[in-house]
PDB file of C-alpha atoms in Angstrom:
ATOM      1  CA  MET A 317      72.468  96.662  68.478  1.00  0.00           C
ATOM      2  CA  ASP A 318      72.034  94.837  71.668  1.00  0.00           C
ATOM      3  CA  ASP A 319      69.933  96.736  73.439  1.00  0.00           C
ATOM      4  CA  SER A 320      70.152  94.616  76.420  1.00  0.00           C
ATOM      5  CA  ASN A 321      73.630  96.705  78.026  1.00  0.00           C
ATOM      6  CA  GLU A 322      71.527  99.679  77.994  1.00  0.00           C
ATOM      7  CA  TYR A 323      70.695 100.009  81.169  1.00  0.00           C
ATOM      8  CA  ALA A 324      73.331  97.783  82.635  1.00  0.00           C
ATOM      9  CA  GLY A 325      73.496  99.852  85.878  1.00  0.00           C
ATOM     10  CA  GLU A 326      69.634  99.878  86.580  1.00  0.00           C
ATOM     11  CA  SER A 327      68.648  96.815  88.463  1.00  0.00           C
ATOM     12  CA  ARG A 328      65.238  94.715  86.670  1.00  0.00           C
ATOM     13  CA  PRO A 329      61.634  94.375  88.621  1.00  0.00           C
ATOM     14  CA  LEU A 330      60.853  92.455  90.042  1.00  0.00           C
ATOM     15  CA  ALA A 331      59.143  89.479  88.001  1.00  0.00           C
ATOM     16  CA  GLY A 332      54.722  90.180  88.946  1.00  0.00           C
ATOM     17  CA  THR A 333      55.676  94.732  88.972  1.00  0.00           C
ATOM     18  CA  PRO A 334      55.087  96.886  86.187  1.00  0.00           C
ATOM     19  CA  ALA A 335      57.893  98.944  84.859  1.00  0.00           C
ATOM     20  CA  GLY A 336      58.879 102.322  85.846  1.00  0.00           C
ATOM     21  CA  THR A 337      57.493 101.278  89.683  1.00  0.00           C
ATOM     22  CA  THR A 338      58.752 100.350  93.138  1.00  0.00           C
ATOM     23  CA  PRO A 339      58.050  96.816  94.855  1.00  0.00           C
ATOM     24  CA  ALA A 340      56.661  98.064  97.478  1.00  0.00           C
ATOM     25  CA  GLY A 341      59.140  98.128 100.679  1.00  0.00           C
ATOM     26  CA  ALA A 342      61.829  99.290  98.599  1.00  0.00           C
ATOM     27  CA  THR A 343      61.529 103.392  99.316  1.00  0.00           C
ATOM     28  CA  ALA A 344      61.548 102.052 103.465  1.00  0.00           C
ATOM     29  CA  ALA A 345      64.431  99.837 102.761  1.00  0.00           C
ATOM     30  CA  GLY A 346      66.931 102.123 100.471  1.00  0.00           C
ATOM     31  CA  GLY A 347      65.813 105.742 102.940  1.00  0.00           C
ATOM     32  CA  SER A 348      67.339 102.078 106.149  1.00  0.00           C
ATOM     33  CA  VAL A 349      69.967 102.200 103.926  1.00  0.00           C
ATOM     34  CA  LEU A 350      70.589 106.236 103.868  1.00  0.00           C
ATOM     35  CA  GLU A 351      70.225 106.710 107.388  1.00  0.00           C
ATOM     36  CA  SER A 352      72.221 104.507 108.267  1.00  0.00           C
ATOM     37  CA  SER A 353      74.564 105.467 105.459  1.00  0.00           C
ATOM     38  CA  ASP A 354      74.511 109.270 107.227  1.00  0.00           C
ATOM     39  CA  SER A 355      75.192 108.114 110.657  1.00  0.00           C
ATOM     40  CA  ARG A 356      78.377 106.725 110.066  1.00  0.00           C
ATOM     41  CA  THR A 357      79.385 109.159 107.872  1.00  0.00           C
ATOM     42  CA  GLY A 358      78.832 111.769 110.965  1.00  0.00           C
ATOM     43  CA  LEU A 359      80.101 109.153 112.949  1.00  0.00           C
ATOM     44  CA  GLY A 360      82.896 109.310 112.051  1.00  0.00           C
ATOM     45  CA  ALA A 361      83.300 113.358 110.936  1.00  0.00           C
ATOM     46  CA  ASN A 362      82.374 113.230 115.105  1.00  0.00           C
ATOM     47  CA  ARG A 363      85.176 110.772 116.307  1.00  0.00           C
ATOM     48  CA  ARG A 364      87.614 112.717 113.338  1.00  0.00           C
ATOM     49  CA  THR A 365      86.309 116.038 114.951  1.00  0.00           C
ATOM     50  CA  ALA A 366      86.540 115.108 118.702  1.00  0.00           C
ATOM     51  CA  ARG A 367      90.416 112.836 117.816  1.00  0.00           C
ATOM     52  CA  ILE A 368      91.831 116.666 116.914  1.00  0.00           C
ATOM     53  CA  ALA A 369      90.474 117.820 119.753  1.00  0.00           C
ATOM     54  CA  GLY A 370      91.996 115.509 121.685  1.00  0.00           C
ATOM     55  CA  LEU A 371      95.028 115.724 120.219  1.00  0.00           C
ATOM     56  CA  LEU A 372      95.347 119.940 120.811  1.00  0.00           C
ATOM     57  CA  TYR A 373      94.286 119.566 124.758  1.00  0.00           C
ATOM     58  CA  LEU A 374      97.401 117.457 125.529  1.00  0.00           C
ATOM     59  CA  VAL A 375      99.332 120.002 123.752  1.00  0.00           C
ATOM     60  CA  ILE A 376      97.732 121.972 126.046  1.00  0.00           C
ATOM     61  CA  ILE A 377      98.066 120.300 129.046  1.00  0.00           C
ATOM     62  CA  VAL A 378     102.031 119.796 128.234  1.00  0.00           C
ATOM     63  CA  THR A 379     102.427 123.038 127.224  1.00  0.00           C
ATOM     64  CA  ALA A 380     101.080 125.551 129.777  1.00  0.00           C
ATOM     65  CA  GLY A 381     102.945 122.704 132.300  1.00  0.00           C
ATOM     66  CA  PHE A 382     105.890 122.873 131.252  1.00  0.00           C
ATOM     67  CA  SER A 383     105.485 126.444 131.613  1.00  0.00           C
ATOM     68  CA  GLU A 384     103.737 127.004 134.196  1.00  0.00           C
ATOM     69  CA  GLY A 385     105.275 123.792 136.190  1.00  0.00           C
ATOM     70  CA  TYR A 386     108.509 124.073 135.382  1.00  0.00           C
ATOM     71  CA  VAL A 387     109.493 127.303 133.973  1.00  0.00           C
ATOM     72  CA  ARG A 388     108.097 129.759 136.459  1.00  0.00           C
ATOM     73  CA  ALA A 389     108.411 127.339 139.034  1.00  0.00           C
ATOM     74  CA  THR A 390     112.110 127.009 138.804  1.00  0.00           C
ATOM     75  CA  LEU A 391     113.139 130.824 138.080  1.00  0.00           C
ATOM     76  CA  LEU A 392     110.441 132.145 140.183  1.00  0.00           C
ATOM     77  CA  VAL A 393     111.711 132.763 143.946  1.00  0.00           C
ATOM     78  CA  PRO A 394     108.433 134.815 145.518  1.00  0.00           C
ATOM     79  CA  GLY A 395     109.234 137.168 147.094  1.00  0.00           C
ATOM     80  CA  ASP A 396     112.718 137.861 146.349  1.00  0.00           C
ATOM     81  CA  ALA A 397     113.241 139.734 143.586  1.00  0.00           C
ATOM     82  CA  ALA A 398     117.082 139.290 143.693  1.00  0.00           C
ATOM     83  CA  ALA A 399     117.124 135.893 143.417  1.00  0.00           C
ATOM     84  CA  THR A 400     114.003 135.805 140.683  1.00  0.00           C
ATOM     85  CA  ALA A 401     116.074 137.922 138.746  1.00  0.00           C
ATOM     86  CA  ALA A 402     119.205 135.918 139.049  1.00  0.00           C
ATOM     87  CA  ASN A 403     117.657 132.727 137.599  1.00  0.00           C
ATOM     88  CA  ILE A 404     115.956 134.183 134.566  1.00  0.00           C
ATOM     89  CA  LEU A 405     119.383 135.989 133.244  1.00  0.00           C
ATOM     90  CA  ALA A 406     121.028 132.880 134.266  1.00  0.00           C
ATOM     91  CA  SER A 407     118.528 130.828 132.133  1.00  0.00           C
ATOM     92  CA  GLU A 408     117.235 133.523 129.830  1.00  0.00           C
ATOM     93  CA  GLY A 409     116.996 131.379 126.201  1.00  0.00           C
ATOM     94  CA  LEU A 410     114.491 128.523 129.743  1.00  0.00           C
ATOM     95  CA  PHE A 411     112.395 131.823 130.383  1.00  0.00           C
ATOM     96  CA  ARG A 412     111.767 132.901 126.686  1.00  0.00           C
ATOM     97  CA  LEU A 413     111.445 129.372 125.657  1.00  0.00           C
ATOM     98  CA  GLY A 414     108.471 128.701 128.482  1.00  0.00           C
ATOM     99  CA  ILE A 415     106.721 132.191 127.221  1.00  0.00           C
ATOM    100  CA  VAL A 416     106.803 130.844 123.730  1.00  0.00           C
ATOM    101  CA  SER A 417     105.319 127.218 125.368  1.00  0.00           C
ATOM    102  CA  ASP A 418     102.395 129.420 125.983  1.00  0.00           C
ATOM    103  CA  LEU A 419     102.003 130.426 122.473  1.00  0.00           C
ATOM    104  CA  VAL A 420     101.514 127.513 121.610  1.00  0.00           C
ATOM    105  CA  ALA A 421      99.408 126.335 124.304  1.00  0.00           C
ATOM    106  CA  PHE A 422      97.337 129.733 123.847  1.00  0.00           C
ATOM    107  CA  SER A 423      97.025 129.813 120.252  1.00  0.00           C
ATOM    108  CA  ALA A 424      95.956 125.074 119.951  1.00  0.00           C
ATOM    109  CA  ASP A 425      93.037 126.457 122.725  1.00  0.00           C
ATOM    110  CA  ALA A 426      92.139 128.916 119.734  1.00  0.00           C
ATOM    111  CA  VAL A 427      91.125 125.740 117.663  1.00  0.00           C
ATOM    112  CA  VAL A 428      90.078 123.484 121.152  1.00  0.00           C
ATOM    113  CA  ALA A 429      87.386 125.743 121.979  1.00  0.00           C
ATOM    114  CA  VAL A 430      85.917 125.803 117.536  1.00  0.00           C
ATOM    115  CA  LEU A 431      86.806 122.439 117.814  1.00  0.00           C
ATOM    116  CA  LEU A 432      84.665 120.800 121.137  1.00  0.00           C
ATOM    117  CA  TYR A 433      81.410 123.732 118.975  1.00  0.00           C
ATOM    118  CA  ALA A 434      81.170 121.602 116.786  1.00  0.00           C
ATOM    119  CA  LEU A 435      81.504 118.571 118.811  1.00  0.00           C
ATOM    120  CA  LEU A 436      78.455 119.693 121.472  1.00  0.00           C
ATOM    121  CA  ARG A 437      76.510 122.240 119.421  1.00  0.00           C
ATOM    122  CA  PRO A 438      73.688 119.173 118.237  1.00  0.00           C
ATOM    123  CA  VAL A 439      72.947 119.101 121.905  1.00  0.00           C
ATOM    124  CA  ASN A 440      73.079 123.501 122.554  1.00  0.00           C
ATOM    125  CA  ARG A 441      73.620 125.608 120.290  1.00  0.00           C
ATOM    126  CA  THR A 442      72.929 128.727 122.898  1.00  0.00           C
ATOM    127  CA  LEU A 443      75.336 127.147 125.387  1.00  0.00           C
ATOM    128  CA  ALA A 444      77.906 125.621 123.174  1.00  0.00           C
ATOM    129  CA  LEU A 445      78.713 129.346 121.393  1.00  0.00           C
ATOM    130  CA  ILE A 446      78.350 130.593 125.192  1.00  0.00           C
ATOM    131  CA  ALA A 447      81.283 127.591 125.975  1.00  0.00           C
ATOM    132  CA  ALA A 448      83.352 128.609 123.382  1.00  0.00           C
ATOM    133  CA  THR A 449      83.592 132.006 123.629  1.00  0.00           C
ATOM    134  CA  LEU A 450      84.347 132.107 127.613  1.00  0.00           C
ATOM    135  CA  ARG A 451      87.018 129.401 126.462  1.00  0.00           C
ATOM    136  CA  LEU A 452      88.401 132.475 123.528  1.00  0.00           C
ATOM    137  CA  ILE A 453      88.067 134.968 126.126  1.00  0.00           C
ATOM    138  CA  ALA A 454      90.327 133.515 128.791  1.00  0.00           C
ATOM    139  CA  HIS A 455      93.493 132.235 126.978  1.00  0.00           C
ATOM    140  CA  PRO A 456      93.566 133.576 123.988  1.00  0.00           C
ATOM    141  CA  ALA A 457      92.316 136.827 124.422  1.00  0.00           C
ATOM    142  CA  ILE A 458      93.464 137.125 128.037  1.00  0.00           C
ATOM    143  CA  ALA A 459      96.142 134.648 128.884  1.00  0.00           C
ATOM    144  CA  SER A 460      98.231 135.669 125.559  1.00  0.00           C
ATOM    145  CA  LEU A 461      97.748 139.665 126.520  1.00  0.00           C
ATOM    146  CA  ASN A 462      98.830 138.506 129.677  1.00  0.00           C
ATOM    147  CA  LEU A 463     102.580 137.658 128.971  1.00  0.00           C
ATOM    148  CA  LEU A 464     103.514 140.957 127.681  1.00  0.00           C
ATOM    149  CA  ASN A 465     103.347 141.370 131.738  1.00  0.00           C
ATOM    150  CA  GLN A 466     106.140 138.290 132.177  1.00  0.00           C
ATOM    151  CA  TYR A 467     107.652 139.848 128.014  1.00  0.00           C
ATOM    152  CA  ALA A 468     108.588 143.698 130.824  1.00  0.00           C
ATOM    153  CA  ALA A 469     110.030 141.571 132.738  1.00  0.00           C
ATOM    154  CA  LEU A 470     112.535 139.949 130.585  1.00  0.00           C
ATOM    155  CA  LEU A 471     113.017 143.708 128.918  1.00  0.00           C
ATOM    156  CA  LEU A 472     113.856 145.363 132.774  1.00  0.00           C
ATOM    157  CA  LEU A 473     116.761 142.395 133.345  1.00  0.00           C
ATOM    158  CA  THR A 474     117.881 142.799 129.719  1.00  0.00           C
ATOM    159  CA  GLU A 475     118.198 145.821 128.092  1.00  0.00           C
ATOM    160  CA  GLY A 476     120.473 147.881 129.935  1.00  0.00           C
ATOM    161  CA  GLU A 477     120.723 151.345 127.104  1.00  0.00           C
ATOM    162  CA  TYR A 478     117.644 153.322 128.339  1.00  0.00           C
ATOM    163  CA  LEU A 479     116.916 151.785 131.473  1.00  0.00           C
ATOM    164  CA  THR A 480     120.212 152.779 133.153  1.00  0.00           C
ATOM    165  CA  ALA A 481     118.001 155.599 135.287  1.00  0.00           C
ATOM    166  CA  PHE A 482     117.271 152.700 137.284  1.00  0.00           C
ATOM    167  CA  GLU A 483     119.515 151.173 139.212  1.00  0.00           C
ATOM    168  CA  PRO A 484     120.165 147.334 139.129  1.00  0.00           C
ATOM    169  CA  VAL A 485     117.719 147.015 142.964  1.00  0.00           C
ATOM    170  CA  GLN A 486     115.165 148.654 141.300  1.00  0.00           C
ATOM    171  CA  LEU A 487     114.867 146.836 137.783  1.00  0.00           C
ATOM    172  CA  GLN A 488     114.713 143.668 139.663  1.00  0.00           C
ATOM    173  CA  ALA A 489     111.747 145.205 141.727  1.00  0.00           C
ATOM    174  CA  LEU A 490     110.139 146.023 139.264  1.00  0.00           C
ATOM    175  CA  ALA A 491     111.021 143.134 137.247  1.00  0.00           C
ATOM    176  CA  LEU A 492     109.663 140.856 139.690  1.00  0.00           C
ATOM    177  CA  PHE A 493     106.177 142.994 140.333  1.00  0.00           C
ATOM    178  CA  PHE A 494     105.422 142.599 136.465  1.00  0.00           C
ATOM    179  CA  LEU A 495     106.001 138.652 137.052  1.00  0.00           C
ATOM    180  CA  ASP A 496     103.231 138.374 140.024  1.00  0.00           C
ATOM    181  CA  ALA A 497     100.962 140.808 137.771  1.00  0.00           C
ATOM    182  CA  HIS A 498     101.404 137.586 135.323  1.00  0.00           C
ATOM    183  CA  GLY A 499     100.710 135.495 137.902  1.00  0.00           C
ATOM    184  CA  TYR A 500      97.287 137.417 138.238  1.00  0.00           C
ATOM    185  CA  GLY A 501      96.111 138.171 135.462  1.00  0.00           C
ATOM    186  CA  TYR A 502      96.796 133.764 135.217  1.00  0.00           C
ATOM    187  CA  LEU A 503      93.705 134.240 138.270  1.00  0.00           C
ATOM    188  CA  VAL A 504      91.463 136.232 135.929  1.00  0.00           C
ATOM    189  CA  ALA A 505      92.012 134.142 132.694  1.00  0.00           C
ATOM    190  CA  GLY A 506      90.789 131.337 135.403  1.00  0.00           C
ATOM    191  CA  VAL A 507      87.716 132.570 136.055  1.00  0.00           C
ATOM    192  CA  PHE A 508      86.683 132.507 132.614  1.00  0.00           C
ATOM    193  CA  PHE A 509      88.026 128.987 132.015  1.00  0.00           C
ATOM    194  CA  GLY A 510      86.593 127.981 135.007  1.00  0.00           C
ATOM    195  CA  LEU A 511      82.797 129.515 134.166  1.00  0.00           C
ATOM    196  CA  HIS A 512      83.798 127.549 130.000  1.00  0.00           C
ATOM    197  CA  LEU A 513      85.093 124.541 132.158  1.00  0.00           C
ATOM    198  CA  LEU A 514      80.796 124.852 133.588  1.00  0.00           C
ATOM    199  CA  VAL A 515      78.965 125.099 131.043  1.00  0.00           C
ATOM    200  CA  LEU A 516      80.948 122.979 128.775  1.00  0.00           C
ATOM    201  CA  GLY A 517      80.346 120.071 131.402  1.00  0.00           C
ATOM    202  CA  TYR A 518      77.184 120.424 130.967  1.00  0.00           C
ATOM    203  CA  LEU A 519      77.233 120.040 127.604  1.00  0.00           C
ATOM    204  CA  LEU A 520      79.672 116.760 128.104  1.00  0.00           C
ATOM    205  CA  TYR A 521      77.401 114.692 130.599  1.00  0.00           C
ATOM    206  CA  ARG A 522      73.989 115.853 128.687  1.00  0.00           C
ATOM    207  CA  SER A 523      75.677 115.048 124.878  1.00  0.00           C
ATOM    208  CA  ASP A 524      75.193 112.080 123.463  1.00  0.00           C
ATOM    209  CA  LEU A 525      78.268 111.641 122.384  1.00  0.00           C
ATOM    210  CA  PHE A 526      80.300 111.542 126.071  1.00  0.00           C
ATOM    211  CA  PRO A 527      80.017 109.471 129.254  1.00  0.00           C
ATOM    212  CA  ALA A 528      78.408 111.523 131.592  1.00  0.00           C
ATOM    213  CA  VAL A 529      80.743 111.283 134.146  1.00  0.00           C
ATOM    214  CA  LEU A 530      83.075 113.280 131.994  1.00  0.00           C
ATOM    215  CA  GLY A 531      81.044 115.633 131.878  1.00  0.00           C
ATOM    216  CA  VAL A 532      80.595 115.587 135.968  1.00  0.00           C
ATOM    217  CA  LEU A 533      84.734 115.805 136.248  1.00  0.00           C
ATOM    218  CA  VAL A 534      85.068 118.226 133.961  1.00  0.00           C
ATOM    219  CA  VAL A 535      82.422 120.199 136.208  1.00  0.00           C
ATOM    220  CA  VAL A 536      84.363 119.710 139.387  1.00  0.00           C
ATOM    221  CA  ALA A 537      87.859 120.704 137.803  1.00  0.00           C
ATOM    222  CA  ALA A 538      85.235 124.323 137.149  1.00  0.00           C
ATOM    223  CA  VAL A 539      85.251 124.249 140.590  1.00  0.00           C
ATOM    224  CA  GLY A 540      88.288 124.214 141.425  1.00  0.00           C
ATOM    225  CA  TYR A 541      89.775 126.962 138.471  1.00  0.00           C
ATOM    226  CA  LEU A 542      86.388 129.324 140.510  1.00  0.00           C
ATOM    227  CA  ILE A 543      87.685 128.108 144.041  1.00  0.00           C
ATOM    228  CA  GLU A 544      91.396 128.952 143.981  1.00  0.00           C
ATOM    229  CA  SER A 545      90.426 132.452 141.653  1.00  0.00           C
ATOM    230  CA  LEU A 546      88.935 133.738 143.927  1.00  0.00           C
ATOM    231  CA  THR A 547      90.640 132.547 147.200  1.00  0.00           C
ATOM    232  CA  PHE A 548      93.410 134.227 145.937  1.00  0.00           C
ATOM    233  CA  PHE A 549      91.786 137.708 145.221  1.00  0.00           C
ATOM    234  CA  LEU A 550      90.235 137.322 148.597  1.00  0.00           C
ATOM    235  CA  LEU A 551      90.994 134.624 150.434  1.00  0.00           C
ATOM    236  CA  PRO A 552      95.276 135.798 150.454  1.00  0.00           C
ATOM    237  CA  GLY A 553      96.268 133.726 153.002  1.00  0.00           C
ATOM    238  CA  TYR A 554      94.358 130.517 152.011  1.00  0.00           C
ATOM    239  CA  GLU A 555      96.203 129.816 148.427  1.00  0.00           C
ATOM    240  CA  PRO A 556      98.844 126.603 148.804  1.00  0.00           C
ATOM    241  CA  ILE A 557      95.363 125.154 149.523  1.00  0.00           C
ATOM    242  CA  ALA A 558      93.393 126.648 146.946  1.00  0.00           C
ATOM    243  CA  THR A 559      95.905 125.723 145.180  1.00  0.00           C
ATOM    244  CA  SER A 560      95.917 122.019 145.716  1.00  0.00           C
ATOM    245  CA  ILE A 561      92.411 121.426 145.641  1.00  0.00           C
ATOM    246  CA  VAL A 562      92.913 123.155 141.221  1.00  0.00           C
ATOM    247  CA  LEU A 563      96.318 120.954 140.804  1.00  0.00           C
ATOM    248  CA  LEU A 564      94.003 117.694 141.549  1.00  0.00           C
ATOM    249  CA  THR A 565      91.013 118.218 140.155  1.00  0.00           C
ATOM    250  CA  ALA A 566      92.305 120.003 136.831  1.00  0.00           C
ATOM    251  CA  VAL A 567      94.092 117.592 136.422  1.00  0.00           C
ATOM    252  CA  VAL A 568      91.235 114.147 137.090  1.00  0.00           C
ATOM    253  CA  GLY A 569      89.409 116.502 135.032  1.00  0.00           C
ATOM    254  CA  GLU A 570      91.536 117.644 131.465  1.00  0.00           C
ATOM    255  CA  VAL A 571      93.664 114.903 131.632  1.00  0.00           C
ATOM    256  CA  SER A 572      91.151 112.460 131.404  1.00  0.00           C
ATOM    257  CA  LEU A 573      88.519 114.952 128.643  1.00  0.00           C
ATOM    258  CA  ALA A 574      91.389 115.064 126.788  1.00  0.00           C
ATOM    259  CA  LEU A 575      92.497 111.435 126.469  1.00  0.00           C
ATOM    260  CA  TYR A 576      89.041 110.603 126.283  1.00  0.00           C
ATOM    261  CA  LEU A 577      88.916 112.874 123.269  1.00  0.00           C
ATOM    262  CA  LEU A 578      92.300 111.050 122.054  1.00  0.00           C
ATOM    263  CA  VAL A 579      91.598 107.440 122.280  1.00  0.00           C
ATOM    264  CA  ARG A 580      88.098 106.607 121.610  1.00  0.00           C
ATOM    265  CA  GLY A 581      87.149 110.021 119.712  1.00  0.00           C
ATOM    266  CA  VAL A 582      83.372 109.722 120.746  1.00  0.00           C
ATOM    267  CA  ARG A 583      80.501 107.624 121.654  1.00  0.00           C
ATOM    268  CA  GLY A 584      79.253 104.112 118.939  1.00  0.00           C
ATOM    269  CA  ARG A 585      76.316 106.540 117.744  1.00  0.00           C
ATOM    270  CA  PRO A 586      75.915 109.993 116.774  1.00  0.00           C
ATOM    271  CA  ALA A 587      74.767 113.072 117.497  1.00  0.00           C
ATOM    272  CA  THR A 588      71.156 113.951 118.121  1.00  0.00           C
ATOM    273  CA  THR A 589      70.097 115.759 114.903  1.00  0.00           C
ATOM    274  CA  GLY A 590      68.014 118.154 116.095  1.00  0.00           C
ATOM    275  CA  VAL A 591      69.930 121.334 117.679  1.00  0.00           C
ATOM    276  CA  THR A 592      68.215 122.965 120.956  1.00  0.00           C
ATOM    277  CA  ASP A 593      68.357 126.710 121.309  1.00  0.00           C
TER     278      ASP A 593
END
């Protein structure tokens, strides 16, 4: 039998190199190739993670924007219980769709929190965990439970059998009370979300995967959320100004982040492998 193909998969030793030894420089060259391959693999994994996060972030912006910016803005009349009740009863399906749309946004938010943690953990593991925890508290926890206030208002207006002890005017007033409570619950969640964005912006600024300006925009959005929530609780007369501030800063900061994650993913080099505590 010809033995020439017995080790066909192995490279032949170079001339003058004893059999079974590695030529000078081969180990270094092989290590360089492996490191390059690992870098490309890590970069590809980070880019996929980032694009999934970006897609989900856009889902959050669209669904939450639909609920807050269209459904509630259309149906709720501040200070007018009768008009608000009439709008909800005339568009009950839209009101229910707004609740479900919020649930979709908050569910996606839970996933985004984990994906951002995975991307930013190499910068600082402790801060990445804090950022993820704050985001999970803000929307998947507080804002999700806060939807019960919205549903309670709907029950007061549509479930008539066991509410006959109340006059229609009383039911309308109670419904508006629960809707107002929902609004303030949203502001409570906004405090935690603003703190999340503050830490997230710092991590983005420090990360090799993202441009520093993205971190700055997210920090500005964080300040906007905090200003809005604290203004409603501390300076009630300035709510319109605070709302305008958060709309501008959140749109610029969060939309920029979502689009960068979706379109670019990450920059052309992976995050540093060392984890900072």
